Amino acid sequence: MHIALLPLDERPVNTRLPRQVAAVARVEVELPPAAMLSRKKQPGDTAALGSWLEATVERSAPADELVASLDTLGYGGLIAARTTTDSVAAVLNRWEALRRVRARAPRTGLHAVSLVTRAPNSNSSDEEPDYWRHIGADLHRYGAALHRRYLGEQAGEREAGELRDRLPRESVADFEARRLRNHTVNLAALGLAADATLQTLLITADDTAERSAGSLEQHWLAHWKRVLGDAVDGVLMHPGADEVGSVLVARAVLGRIRDTPLPVAVECAVPGGLSRVAPYENLPLAQGTQGHLRAVGAAPVPADADAELVVVVHPPDQQGGDWAHGHPRVREQEHSEVRATAERVASLVAAGAAVVVADCAYPNGSDPALLAALQARIDLKSLAAYGGWNTAGNTVGSALAHGVVHATARAAGVLDDAAHHRLLLHRLIEDSAYMTDIRGRALARFTEQDRHDELPADVREPARSWIAAELARSVERFPEFAGWSLPADSVRLPWDRTFEVDFALHQADGPAEAVSEEGLR
């Protein structure tokens, strides 16, 4: 089986992670040449990417399944969708490559994702238009006020007017025009699903809130999904972004090596935990998790049913905290919620269940208390998957993708144990050792920044070298994975910042994991 992936952008979560997920079932994922892809704010070559996508089904050994980011095909990448001035007509013309693919290869699975543009609550232009550094938080509030005004809330009418009058007119006009363009494009994406060009379409949203510009646009999109009915049965909408490549790759794998949907149960040992709304999201965890289940091609079943996979969700800590913006007030191992999650995981593992742990306690990193409690009760290698990074959607979606491929590959007799353990250890090291510990210390040691924006040029290599040494030692935190190592020379900072990291893992007497020259895959 061969999958071609047009990723959301060039970062490891969108390139390396989907490959790691597929490798668990011994499936190959092909990516476009790195030179075609974006480089942060520099858009990718949309013409070349469209031609590459068409070529994947025109050769003698065509791809069996295609997974495509519509933002990359239309704008050149995730950041380009937020910063470029390309017209609706230009974007839709680039999408015609998908219709040509469908005409040329009608039996090839074609799965796509399009994002609702975010409006983050921060004054940082690292991933946004330049004016965001001055008024980004106000534009986030403006979007929320417009949403409240639409709902008939009087406070929204007043606040929207005050912000519009106070903020720079040109910046507000650009914000509004860009959102209108991108929303129009998302409506057109529904058309690609309605005319069966796309087999699956995910319209997801990251870095949002219950009241926000993006949440209002999702409401309008949901209206048209209801209107179109059965014609857009393959369209799903829920919180998420960087996990979607892995989710759709997993969906493609399941569709090829399994005749029926994988039955998956979702549990939370904390009463009411699934009703909580995680930071940066706009739906309760229960709804978001069900969206990821449908997206990955699984069949939700009750907790007491005969599930082949159980996802245990560790819910958001109600005290708050965010690993990217400071050190949360982490609870003790014996905290009732930590203990409840750990004991439920341990009991399921002891009963022989395949278990995924989705650690959603804190954004942008895992819960150290939960990991310690789990290590005291189980062998971490016994898990089907683990996730604890960025948003709850990122965590649930990527962990679920790994878990369903693991369960399906095992049942089909194609499981690659080494690839499974590599991915499991990679997530434990990145989500725990790096995000909750090494990353914050690196930011404080090498900069005076309070955000993980681009590093000053003179500290990039010293910071990378120090991080590499710390990461190489971090494998020792997980003695269950004896025989694995993290070569310091494999460590990269893909966007010259501390927020994300790339590295490879090596198993003694096993094949080395490939790292590209740019360190992006």
Short mmCIF file of C-alpha atoms in Angstrom, two decimals:
data_model
loop_
_atom_site.label_atom_id
_atom_site.label_comp_id
_atom_site.label_asym_id
_atom_site.label_seq_id
_atom_site.Cartn_x
_atom_site.Cartn_y
_atom_site.Cartn_z
CA MET A 1 0.00 0.00 0.00
CA HIS A 2 1.24 3.46 -0.93
CA ILE A 3 -0.14 6.81 0.33
CA ALA A 4 0.75 10.21 -1.15
CA LEU A 5 0.55 13.10 1.33
CA LEU A 6 0.39 16.80 0.53
CA PRO A 7 1.02 18.12 4.05
CA LEU A 8 -0.30 21.17 5.85
CA ASP A 9 3.24 22.55 5.99
CA GLU A 10 6.84 21.36 6.35
CA ARG A 11 6.98 20.92 10.14
CA PRO A 12 7.65 17.42 11.55
CA VAL A 13 4.11 17.06 12.97
CA ASN A 14 2.81 17.35 9.42
CA THR A 15 5.52 15.34 7.64
CA ARG A 16 7.35 12.97 9.99
CA LEU A 17 4.38 12.10 12.25
CA PRO A 18 2.04 10.83 9.48
CA ARG A 19 4.89 8.70 8.17
CA GLN A 20 5.52 7.30 11.63
CA VAL A 21 1.83 6.42 12.01
CA ALA A 22 1.71 4.62 8.66
CA ALA A 23 4.98 2.78 9.34
CA VAL A 24 3.31 0.97 12.26
CA ALA A 25 1.36 -0.97 9.59
CA ARG A 26 4.37 -1.16 7.22
CA VAL A 27 2.76 1.38 4.89
CA GLU A 28 4.80 3.90 2.89
CA VAL A 29 3.88 7.59 2.82
CA GLU A 30 5.30 9.68 -0.02
CA LEU A 31 5.79 13.44 0.37
CA PRO A 32 6.51 16.12 -2.23
CA PRO A 33 10.14 17.18 -2.64
CA ALA A 34 11.09 19.52 0.21
CA ALA A 35 11.90 22.34 -2.23
CA MET A 36 8.22 22.51 -3.23
CA LEU A 37 6.93 22.97 0.30
CA SER A 38 6.58 26.15 2.31
CA ARG A 39 9.27 27.52 4.58
CA LYS A 40 7.21 29.07 7.37
CA LYS A 41 5.96 32.38 5.89
CA GLN A 42 7.38 31.64 2.43
CA PRO A 43 4.60 29.88 0.50
CA GLY A 44 5.22 26.61 -1.27
CA ASP A 45 5.15 26.31 -5.04
CA THR A 46 1.45 25.71 -5.63
CA ALA A 47 1.85 24.95 -9.34
CA ALA A 48 4.55 22.36 -8.68
CA LEU A 49 2.57 20.86 -5.81
CA GLY A 50 -0.52 20.50 -7.99
CA SER A 51 1.53 18.81 -10.70
CA TRP A 52 3.12 16.51 -8.12
CA LEU A 53 -0.30 15.53 -6.81
CA GLU A 54 -1.53 14.66 -10.30
CA ALA A 55 1.65 12.73 -11.06
CA THR A 56 1.11 10.43 -8.07
CA VAL A 57 -1.81 8.77 -9.86
CA GLU A 58 -0.44 8.91 -13.42
CA ARG A 59 2.64 6.72 -13.11
CA SER A 60 2.85 2.96 -13.57
CA ALA A 61 2.63 2.34 -9.80
CA PRO A 62 0.11 4.99 -8.71
CA ALA A 63 -0.67 5.91 -5.13
CA ASP A 64 -3.52 3.94 -3.60
CA GLU A 65 -4.68 6.81 -1.39
CA LEU A 66 -4.14 10.57 -1.46
CA VAL A 67 -4.25 12.86 1.57
CA ALA A 68 -4.15 16.57 0.75
CA SER A 69 -4.14 19.86 2.60
CA LEU A 70 -6.33 22.28 0.67
CA ASP A 71 -4.49 25.18 2.33
CA THR A 72 -1.20 23.94 0.88
CA LEU A 73 -2.62 23.29 -2.57
CA GLY A 74 -4.49 26.60 -2.64
CA TYR A 75 -2.24 29.04 -0.79
CA GLY A 76 1.11 27.27 -0.45
CA GLY A 77 0.78 26.29 3.23
CA LEU A 78 -0.81 26.94 6.59
CA ILE A 79 0.88 30.29 7.25
CA ALA A 80 0.36 31.39 3.65
CA ALA A 81 -3.39 30.97 4.15
CA ARG A 82 -3.15 33.60 6.90
CA THR A 83 -0.77 36.01 5.22
CA THR A 84 -1.05 35.95 1.40
CA THR A 85 -3.36 38.09 -0.74
CA ASP A 86 -4.22 35.48 -3.39
CA SER A 87 -7.77 35.76 -4.67
CA VAL A 88 -10.56 33.25 -4.25
CA ALA A 89 -10.41 32.60 -8.00
CA ALA A 90 -6.67 31.82 -7.84
CA VAL A 91 -7.12 29.39 -4.95
CA LEU A 92 -10.03 27.56 -6.56
CA ASN A 93 -8.18 27.31 -9.86
CA ARG A 94 -5.33 25.50 -8.07
CA TRP A 95 -7.86 23.10 -6.57
CA GLU A 96 -8.82 21.97 -10.08
CA ALA A 97 -5.88 19.56 -9.79
CA LEU A 98 -8.12 17.53 -7.45
CA ARG A 99 -10.84 17.20 -10.08
CA ARG A 100 -8.22 16.05 -12.59
CA VAL A 101 -6.97 13.48 -10.08
CA ARG A 102 -10.50 12.21 -9.53
CA ALA A 103 -11.12 11.94 -13.28
CA ARG A 104 -7.81 10.13 -13.85
CA ALA A 105 -8.09 7.80 -10.84
CA PRO A 106 -11.75 7.36 -9.85
CA ARG A 107 -10.99 4.49 -7.44
CA THR A 108 -8.17 6.22 -5.57
CA GLY A 109 -9.14 7.38 -2.09
CA LEU A 110 -8.96 11.17 -1.89
CA HIS A 111 -9.06 12.67 1.61
CA ALA A 112 -8.58 16.37 2.31
CA VAL A 113 -8.50 18.95 5.07
CA SER A 114 -9.25 22.66 5.03
CA LEU A 115 -8.79 24.90 8.04
CA VAL A 116 -10.98 27.63 9.47
CA THR A 117 -8.51 30.50 9.87
CA ARG A 118 -7.46 31.10 13.45
CA ALA A 119 -7.36 34.45 15.28
CA PRO A 120 -5.06 33.76 18.25
CA ASN A 121 -5.35 35.68 21.50
CA SER A 122 -1.80 37.05 21.40
CA ASN A 123 0.28 39.94 20.15
CA SER A 124 2.70 37.86 18.11
CA SER A 125 3.21 38.02 14.36
CA ASP A 126 5.40 34.91 14.26
CA GLU A 127 2.73 33.02 12.30
CA GLU A 128 0.34 35.87 11.48
CA PRO A 129 0.29 39.10 9.43
CA ASP A 130 2.78 41.70 10.68
CA TYR A 131 0.13 43.88 12.33
CA TRP A 132 -0.69 41.02 14.69
CA ARG A 133 2.28 41.97 16.88
CA HIS A 134 0.51 45.19 17.82
CA ILE A 135 -3.21 44.37 17.89
CA GLY A 136 -3.55 40.58 17.69
CA ALA A 137 -5.23 40.16 21.07
CA ASP A 138 -7.67 42.96 20.18
CA LEU A 139 -8.50 41.30 16.86
CA HIS A 140 -9.20 38.07 18.75
CA ARG A 141 -11.60 40.03 20.97
CA TYR A 142 -13.11 41.70 17.91
CA GLY A 143 -13.90 38.32 16.36
CA ALA A 144 -15.49 37.17 19.63
CA ALA A 145 -17.54 40.37 19.78
CA LEU A 146 -18.80 39.82 16.23
CA HIS A 147 -19.85 36.31 17.23
CA ARG A 148 -21.71 37.62 20.28
CA ARG A 149 -23.35 40.32 18.17
CA TYR A 150 -24.53 37.68 15.69
CA LEU A 151 -26.09 35.77 18.61
CA GLY A 152 -27.96 38.91 19.65
CA GLU A 153 -25.91 39.59 22.79
CA GLN A 154 -25.93 43.32 23.53
CA ALA A 155 -22.38 43.33 24.90
CA GLY A 156 -21.16 42.03 21.53
CA GLU A 157 -22.75 44.93 19.65
CA ARG A 158 -21.12 47.48 21.93
CA GLU A 159 -17.67 45.87 22.06
CA ALA A 160 -17.52 45.24 18.29
CA GLY A 161 -18.23 48.90 17.62
CA GLU A 162 -15.71 50.14 20.18
CA LEU A 163 -12.93 47.90 18.86
CA ARG A 164 -13.63 48.73 15.23
CA ASP A 165 -13.48 52.44 15.97
CA ARG A 166 -10.28 52.17 18.01
CA LEU A 167 -8.18 49.78 15.92
CA PRO A 168 -6.24 50.78 12.77
CA ARG A 169 -8.71 50.84 9.92
CA GLU A 170 -6.39 49.20 7.37
CA SER A 171 -5.55 46.31 9.68
CA VAL A 172 -9.21 45.65 10.52
CA ALA A 173 -10.11 45.77 6.83
CA ASP A 174 -7.37 43.26 6.01
CA PHE A 175 -8.51 40.98 8.85
CA GLU A 176 -12.09 41.07 7.61
CA ALA A 177 -11.24 40.65 3.92
CA ARG A 178 -8.91 37.73 4.60
CA ARG A 179 -11.49 35.94 6.72
CA LEU A 180 -14.17 36.51 4.07
CA ARG A 181 -11.87 35.08 1.39
CA ASN A 182 -10.96 32.03 3.44
CA HIS A 183 -14.56 31.40 4.47
CA THR A 184 -15.66 31.59 0.83
CA VAL A 185 -12.95 29.07 -0.02
CA ASN A 186 -14.17 26.73 2.74
CA LEU A 187 -17.68 26.91 1.33
CA ALA A 188 -16.20 25.89 -2.02
CA ALA A 189 -14.50 22.96 -0.29
CA LEU A 190 -17.96 21.70 0.66
CA GLY A 191 -18.69 21.72 -3.06
CA LEU A 192 -15.72 19.41 -3.70
CA ALA A 193 -17.28 16.96 -1.27
CA ALA A 194 -20.79 17.41 -2.64
CA ASP A 195 -19.75 16.54 -6.21
CA ALA A 196 -17.75 13.49 -4.96
CA THR A 197 -14.34 14.89 -5.91
CA LEU A 198 -13.39 14.27 -2.29
CA GLN A 199 -14.16 11.06 -0.45
CA THR A 200 -13.44 12.67 2.93
CA LEU A 201 -13.23 16.34 3.93
CA LEU A 202 -12.28 17.57 7.37
CA ILE A 203 -12.89 21.24 8.10
CA THR A 204 -11.08 21.83 11.36
CA ALA A 205 -10.22 24.83 13.52
CA ASP A 206 -7.29 25.39 15.86
CA ASP A 207 -6.58 28.02 18.48
CA THR A 208 -10.20 29.04 18.86
CA ALA A 209 -12.72 29.67 21.64
CA GLU A 210 -16.43 29.23 22.27
CA ARG A 211 -16.97 32.82 21.09
CA SER A 212 -14.64 33.68 18.23
CA ALA A 213 -14.50 34.62 14.56
CA GLY A 214 -13.70 31.02 13.65
CA SER A 215 -16.50 29.54 15.75
CA LEU A 216 -19.03 31.75 13.99
CA GLU A 217 -17.71 30.68 10.59
CA GLN A 218 -17.95 27.03 11.68
CA HIS A 219 -21.61 27.69 12.51
CA TRP A 220 -22.25 28.93 8.96
CA LEU A 221 -20.36 25.97 7.47
CA ALA A 222 -22.36 23.57 9.64
CA HIS A 223 -25.55 25.14 8.28
CA TRP A 224 -24.53 24.36 4.70
CA LYS A 225 -23.46 20.87 5.67
CA ARG A 226 -26.96 20.28 7.01
CA VAL A 227 -28.53 21.77 3.88
CA LEU A 228 -26.47 19.56 1.55
CA GLY A 229 -27.30 16.47 3.61
CA ASP A 230 -26.23 13.07 2.29
CA ALA A 231 -24.16 14.64 -0.49
CA VAL A 232 -21.60 15.73 2.08
CA ASP A 233 -21.73 12.69 4.33
CA GLY A 234 -17.93 12.53 4.26
CA VAL A 235 -17.53 16.02 5.73
CA LEU A 236 -16.58 16.33 9.40
CA MET A 237 -15.95 19.44 11.50
CA HIS A 238 -14.24 19.60 14.91
CA PRO A 239 -11.30 21.28 16.69
CA GLY A 240 -7.83 20.43 15.44
CA ALA A 241 -5.18 21.12 12.81
CA ASP A 242 -1.68 19.67 13.01
CA GLU A 243 -2.93 16.16 13.81
CA VAL A 244 -5.18 15.91 10.74
CA GLY A 245 -2.50 14.61 8.36
CA SER A 246 -1.93 11.66 10.70
CA VAL A 247 -5.68 11.16 11.20
CA LEU A 248 -6.37 11.00 7.46
CA VAL A 249 -3.36 8.75 6.83
CA ALA A 250 -4.71 6.41 9.52
CA ARG A 251 -8.15 6.54 7.90
CA ALA A 252 -6.60 5.57 4.57
CA VAL A 253 -4.71 2.67 6.18
CA LEU A 254 -7.82 1.36 7.92
CA GLY A 255 -9.86 1.61 4.74
CA ARG A 256 -7.36 -0.57 2.87
CA ILE A 257 -6.58 -3.31 5.39
CA ARG A 258 -9.85 -3.62 7.27
CA ASP A 259 -13.31 -4.51 5.96
CA THR A 260 -15.30 -2.97 8.81
CA PRO A 261 -14.75 0.09 11.01
CA LEU A 262 -12.63 -0.53 14.10
CA PRO A 263 -14.83 -0.49 17.27
CA VAL A 264 -13.36 2.05 19.69
CA ALA A 265 -14.55 3.04 23.16
CA VAL A 266 -13.77 6.39 24.76
CA GLU A 267 -13.54 6.59 28.54
CA CYS A 268 -12.76 9.21 31.14
CA ALA A 269 -12.25 8.08 34.73
CA VAL A 270 -13.02 11.59 36.02
CA PRO A 271 -16.77 12.22 36.42
CA GLY A 272 -17.83 14.99 34.06
CA GLY A 273 -14.34 15.18 32.56
CA LEU A 274 -15.53 14.79 28.98
CA SER A 275 -17.95 17.70 29.37
CA ARG A 276 -15.05 20.11 29.92
CA VAL A 277 -14.02 22.46 27.12
CA ALA A 278 -10.25 22.42 26.70
CA PRO A 279 -8.28 25.65 26.23
CA TYR A 280 -8.09 26.88 22.61
CA GLU A 281 -11.17 24.84 21.68
CA ASN A 282 -14.89 25.51 21.37
CA LEU A 283 -16.51 22.13 22.02
CA PRO A 284 -16.66 19.80 25.03
CA LEU A 285 -14.11 16.99 24.87
CA ALA A 286 -16.87 14.44 24.33
CA GLN A 287 -17.92 16.08 21.05
CA GLY A 288 -14.38 16.72 19.84
CA THR A 289 -13.32 13.15 20.57
CA GLN A 290 -16.30 11.73 18.69
CA GLY A 291 -15.32 13.90 15.73
CA HIS A 292 -11.81 12.44 15.74
CA LEU A 293 -13.23 8.92 15.97
CA ARG A 294 -15.37 9.44 12.89
CA ALA A 295 -12.49 11.17 11.08
CA VAL A 296 -10.11 8.27 11.60
CA GLY A 297 -12.70 5.81 10.33
CA ALA A 298 -13.47 4.14 13.66
CA ALA A 299 -16.85 3.10 15.01
CA PRO A 300 -17.67 4.54 18.45
CA VAL A 301 -18.96 1.89 20.87
CA PRO A 302 -20.01 2.11 24.53
CA ALA A 303 -17.36 1.63 27.20
CA ASP A 304 -18.83 -1.74 28.21
CA ALA A 305 -19.02 -3.04 24.62
CA ASP A 306 -16.55 -5.32 22.85
CA ALA A 307 -14.11 -2.60 21.79
CA GLU A 308 -10.85 -3.45 20.03
CA LEU A 309 -9.33 -0.20 21.29
CA VAL A 310 -10.02 1.94 24.35
CA VAL A 311 -9.12 5.64 24.46
CA VAL A 312 -8.70 6.92 28.02
CA VAL A 313 -8.93 10.71 28.12
CA HIS A 314 -7.16 12.55 30.94
CA PRO A 315 -9.30 15.72 31.10
CA PRO A 316 -8.19 19.36 31.41
CA ASP A 317 -7.00 20.45 34.85
CA GLN A 318 -9.60 22.97 35.98
CA GLN A 319 -6.89 25.05 37.68
CA GLY A 320 -5.61 25.92 34.20
CA GLY A 321 -2.03 26.35 33.06
CA ASP A 322 -0.19 26.12 29.75
CA TRP A 323 3.31 24.70 29.24
CA ALA A 324 4.08 27.13 26.41
CA HIS A 325 3.49 30.18 28.58
CA GLY A 326 4.82 29.18 31.98
CA HIS A 327 4.88 26.31 34.42
CA PRO A 328 1.40 25.03 35.40
CA ARG A 329 0.74 24.27 39.05
CA VAL A 330 1.10 20.54 38.49
CA ARG A 331 -0.82 18.22 40.79
CA GLU A 332 0.61 15.36 42.82
CA GLN A 333 0.44 11.73 41.70
CA GLU A 334 -2.17 11.05 44.35
CA HIS A 335 -4.49 13.83 43.18
CA SER A 336 -7.89 12.21 42.70
CA GLU A 337 -8.07 12.90 38.94
CA VAL A 338 -4.51 11.76 38.26
CA ARG A 339 -4.98 8.61 40.30
CA ALA A 340 -8.34 7.83 38.68
CA THR A 341 -6.91 8.05 35.16
CA ALA A 342 -3.79 6.03 36.00
CA GLU A 343 -5.73 3.29 37.77
CA ARG A 344 -8.23 2.98 34.94
CA VAL A 345 -5.44 2.66 32.38
CA ALA A 346 -3.68 0.08 34.56
CA SER A 347 -6.84 -2.01 34.97
CA LEU A 348 -7.50 -2.01 31.23
CA VAL A 349 -3.91 -2.97 30.42
CA ALA A 350 -4.04 -5.76 33.00
CA ALA A 351 -7.21 -7.05 31.33
CA GLY A 352 -5.40 -7.25 27.98
CA ALA A 353 -7.07 -4.24 26.34
CA ALA A 354 -5.34 -2.11 23.71
CA VAL A 355 -5.22 1.31 25.40
CA VAL A 356 -4.59 4.82 24.09
CA VAL A 357 -3.81 7.54 26.64
CA ALA A 358 -4.89 11.02 25.52
CA ASP A 359 -3.38 13.38 28.08
CA CYS A 360 -5.35 16.62 27.77
CA ALA A 361 -4.62 17.99 31.26
CA TYR A 362 -2.59 20.96 30.01
CA PRO A 363 -2.09 22.59 26.61
CA ASN A 364 1.35 22.33 25.01
CA GLY A 365 2.70 19.49 27.11
CA SER A 366 1.86 16.46 29.18
CA ASP A 367 0.92 15.99 32.84
CA PRO A 368 4.10 14.87 34.67
CA ALA A 369 2.03 13.55 37.57
CA LEU A 370 0.07 11.26 35.25
CA LEU A 371 3.18 9.89 33.57
CA ALA A 372 4.79 9.18 36.94
CA ALA A 373 1.59 7.48 38.12
CA LEU A 374 1.45 5.39 34.96
CA GLN A 375 5.10 4.37 35.22
CA ALA A 376 4.44 3.19 38.77
CA ARG A 377 1.62 0.94 37.55
CA ILE A 378 2.33 -0.26 33.99
CA ASP A 379 5.06 -0.84 31.44
CA LEU A 380 4.62 2.15 29.11
CA LYS A 381 5.54 -0.09 26.17
CA SER A 382 2.23 -1.88 26.71
CA LEU A 383 0.26 1.17 25.52
CA ALA A 384 -1.23 1.26 22.05
CA ALA A 385 -0.49 5.00 21.84
CA TYR A 386 0.13 8.12 23.89
CA GLY A 387 -0.33 11.83 23.22
CA GLY A 388 0.04 14.94 25.34
CA TRP A 389 0.98 17.89 23.10
CA ASN A 390 -0.41 21.26 22.00
CA THR A 391 -4.23 21.37 21.98
CA ALA A 392 -6.60 18.64 23.09
CA GLY A 393 -7.50 18.09 19.43
CA ASN A 394 -3.84 17.60 18.51
CA THR A 395 -3.44 15.14 21.38
CA VAL A 396 -6.60 13.09 20.83
CA GLY A 397 -6.34 13.00 17.04
CA SER A 398 -2.69 11.97 16.79
CA ALA A 399 -2.87 9.42 19.63
CA LEU A 400 -6.03 7.93 18.15
CA ALA A 401 -4.42 7.72 14.70
CA HIS A 402 -1.48 5.78 16.15
CA GLY A 403 -3.76 3.58 18.26
CA VAL A 404 -6.16 2.55 15.48
CA VAL A 405 -3.32 1.73 13.08
CA HIS A 406 -1.61 -0.30 15.81
CA ALA A 407 -4.78 -2.27 16.60
CA THR A 408 -5.64 -2.81 12.95
CA ALA A 409 -2.10 -3.80 11.94
CA ARG A 410 -1.85 -6.25 14.83
CA ALA A 411 -5.13 -7.93 13.88
CA ALA A 412 -4.05 -8.11 10.24
CA GLY A 413 -0.62 -9.53 11.04
CA VAL A 414 1.30 -6.57 9.56
CA LEU A 415 2.34 -4.80 12.77
CA ASP A 416 5.89 -3.41 12.84
CA ASP A 417 6.75 -3.52 16.55
CA ALA A 418 9.88 -1.41 16.16
CA ALA A 419 7.97 1.33 14.32
CA HIS A 420 5.27 1.24 17.01
CA HIS A 421 7.74 1.56 19.87
CA ARG A 422 9.63 4.29 18.02
CA LEU A 423 6.49 6.39 17.69
CA LEU A 424 5.40 5.72 21.27
CA LEU A 425 8.79 6.73 22.66
CA HIS A 426 8.97 9.74 20.34
CA ARG A 427 5.71 11.12 21.72
CA LEU A 428 6.71 10.43 25.33
CA ILE A 429 10.02 12.25 24.86
CA GLU A 430 8.62 15.19 22.88
CA ASP A 431 5.40 15.70 24.84
CA SER A 432 6.88 15.12 28.27
CA ALA A 433 10.65 15.57 28.42
CA TYR A 434 10.80 18.36 25.84
CA MET A 435 7.57 20.31 26.12
CA THR A 436 7.15 20.20 29.89
CA ASP A 437 10.81 20.59 30.84
CA ILE A 438 13.61 21.14 28.33
CA ARG A 439 11.76 23.67 26.18
CA GLY A 440 11.04 26.15 28.95
CA ARG A 441 14.57 25.90 30.32
CA ALA A 442 16.00 26.50 26.85
CA LEU A 443 13.89 29.63 26.35
CA ALA A 444 15.01 31.04 29.71
CA ARG A 445 18.64 30.06 29.22
CA PHE A 446 19.18 31.53 25.76
CA THR A 447 16.68 34.38 25.45
CA GLU A 448 14.74 37.02 27.33
CA GLN A 449 11.61 36.06 25.39
CA ASP A 450 8.41 35.00 27.09
CA ARG A 451 7.11 33.35 23.90
CA HIS A 452 8.61 30.70 21.65
CA ASP A 453 9.10 33.07 18.71
CA GLU A 454 12.04 32.89 16.30
CA LEU A 455 15.37 32.80 18.14
CA PRO A 456 17.97 35.54 17.61
CA ALA A 457 20.44 34.34 14.98
CA ASP A 458 23.42 34.32 17.34
CA VAL A 459 21.83 31.85 19.79
CA ARG A 460 20.22 29.40 17.38
CA GLU A 461 23.09 26.94 17.20
CA PRO A 462 24.05 27.18 20.91
CA ALA A 463 20.38 26.62 21.83
CA ARG A 464 20.03 23.70 19.41
CA SER A 465 23.23 22.10 20.69
CA TRP A 466 22.15 22.42 24.34
CA ILE A 467 18.67 21.07 23.57
CA ALA A 468 20.23 18.18 21.65
CA ALA A 469 22.35 17.16 24.63
CA GLU A 470 19.35 17.36 26.98
CA LEU A 471 17.16 15.34 24.61
CA ALA A 472 19.84 12.69 24.17
CA ARG A 473 19.83 12.16 27.94
CA SER A 474 16.03 12.22 28.16
CA VAL A 475 15.73 8.63 26.88
CA GLU A 476 16.93 7.56 30.32
CA ARG A 477 13.62 8.81 31.75
CA PHE A 478 11.93 5.87 30.06
CA PRO A 479 13.87 2.74 31.08
CA GLU A 480 11.09 0.59 29.64
CA PHE A 481 12.57 1.40 26.22
CA ALA A 482 16.01 -0.08 26.83
CA GLY A 483 18.09 -0.26 23.67
CA TRP A 484 16.75 2.97 22.18
CA SER A 485 18.87 6.11 21.82
CA LEU A 486 18.42 9.66 20.52
CA PRO A 487 21.45 10.81 18.49
CA ALA A 488 22.23 14.41 19.43
CA ASP A 489 23.18 15.22 15.83
CA SER A 490 19.63 14.40 14.69
CA VAL A 491 18.08 17.27 16.67
CA ARG A 492 16.75 20.27 14.72
CA LEU A 493 14.65 23.36 15.44
CA PRO A 494 12.59 23.46 12.21
CA TRP A 495 11.40 27.08 12.43
CA ASP A 496 14.43 28.39 14.35
CA ARG A 497 12.39 28.58 17.53
CA THR A 498 11.99 26.47 20.64
CA PHE A 499 8.27 25.76 20.26
CA GLU A 500 8.75 22.57 18.23
CA VAL A 501 11.68 20.19 17.85
CA ASP A 502 12.65 17.43 15.44
CA PHE A 503 14.76 14.40 16.25
CA ALA A 504 15.30 10.78 15.30
CA LEU A 505 15.39 7.66 17.46
CA HIS A 506 17.70 4.69 16.97
CA GLN A 507 17.21 1.14 18.18
CA ALA A 508 20.29 -0.95 18.88
CA ASP A 509 20.78 -3.44 16.03
CA GLY A 510 17.89 -1.81 14.17
CA PRO A 511 17.65 0.49 11.14
CA ALA A 512 18.32 4.19 11.77
CA GLU A 513 15.45 6.63 11.36
CA ALA A 514 16.01 8.94 8.41
CA VAL A 515 16.50 12.67 8.91
CA SER A 516 16.47 15.03 5.96
CA GLU A 517 19.14 17.66 5.43
CA GLU A 518 16.75 20.36 6.60
CA GLY A 519 15.66 18.28 9.59
CA LEU A 520 12.02 18.63 8.58
CA ARG A 521 11.10 15.01 7.98
#
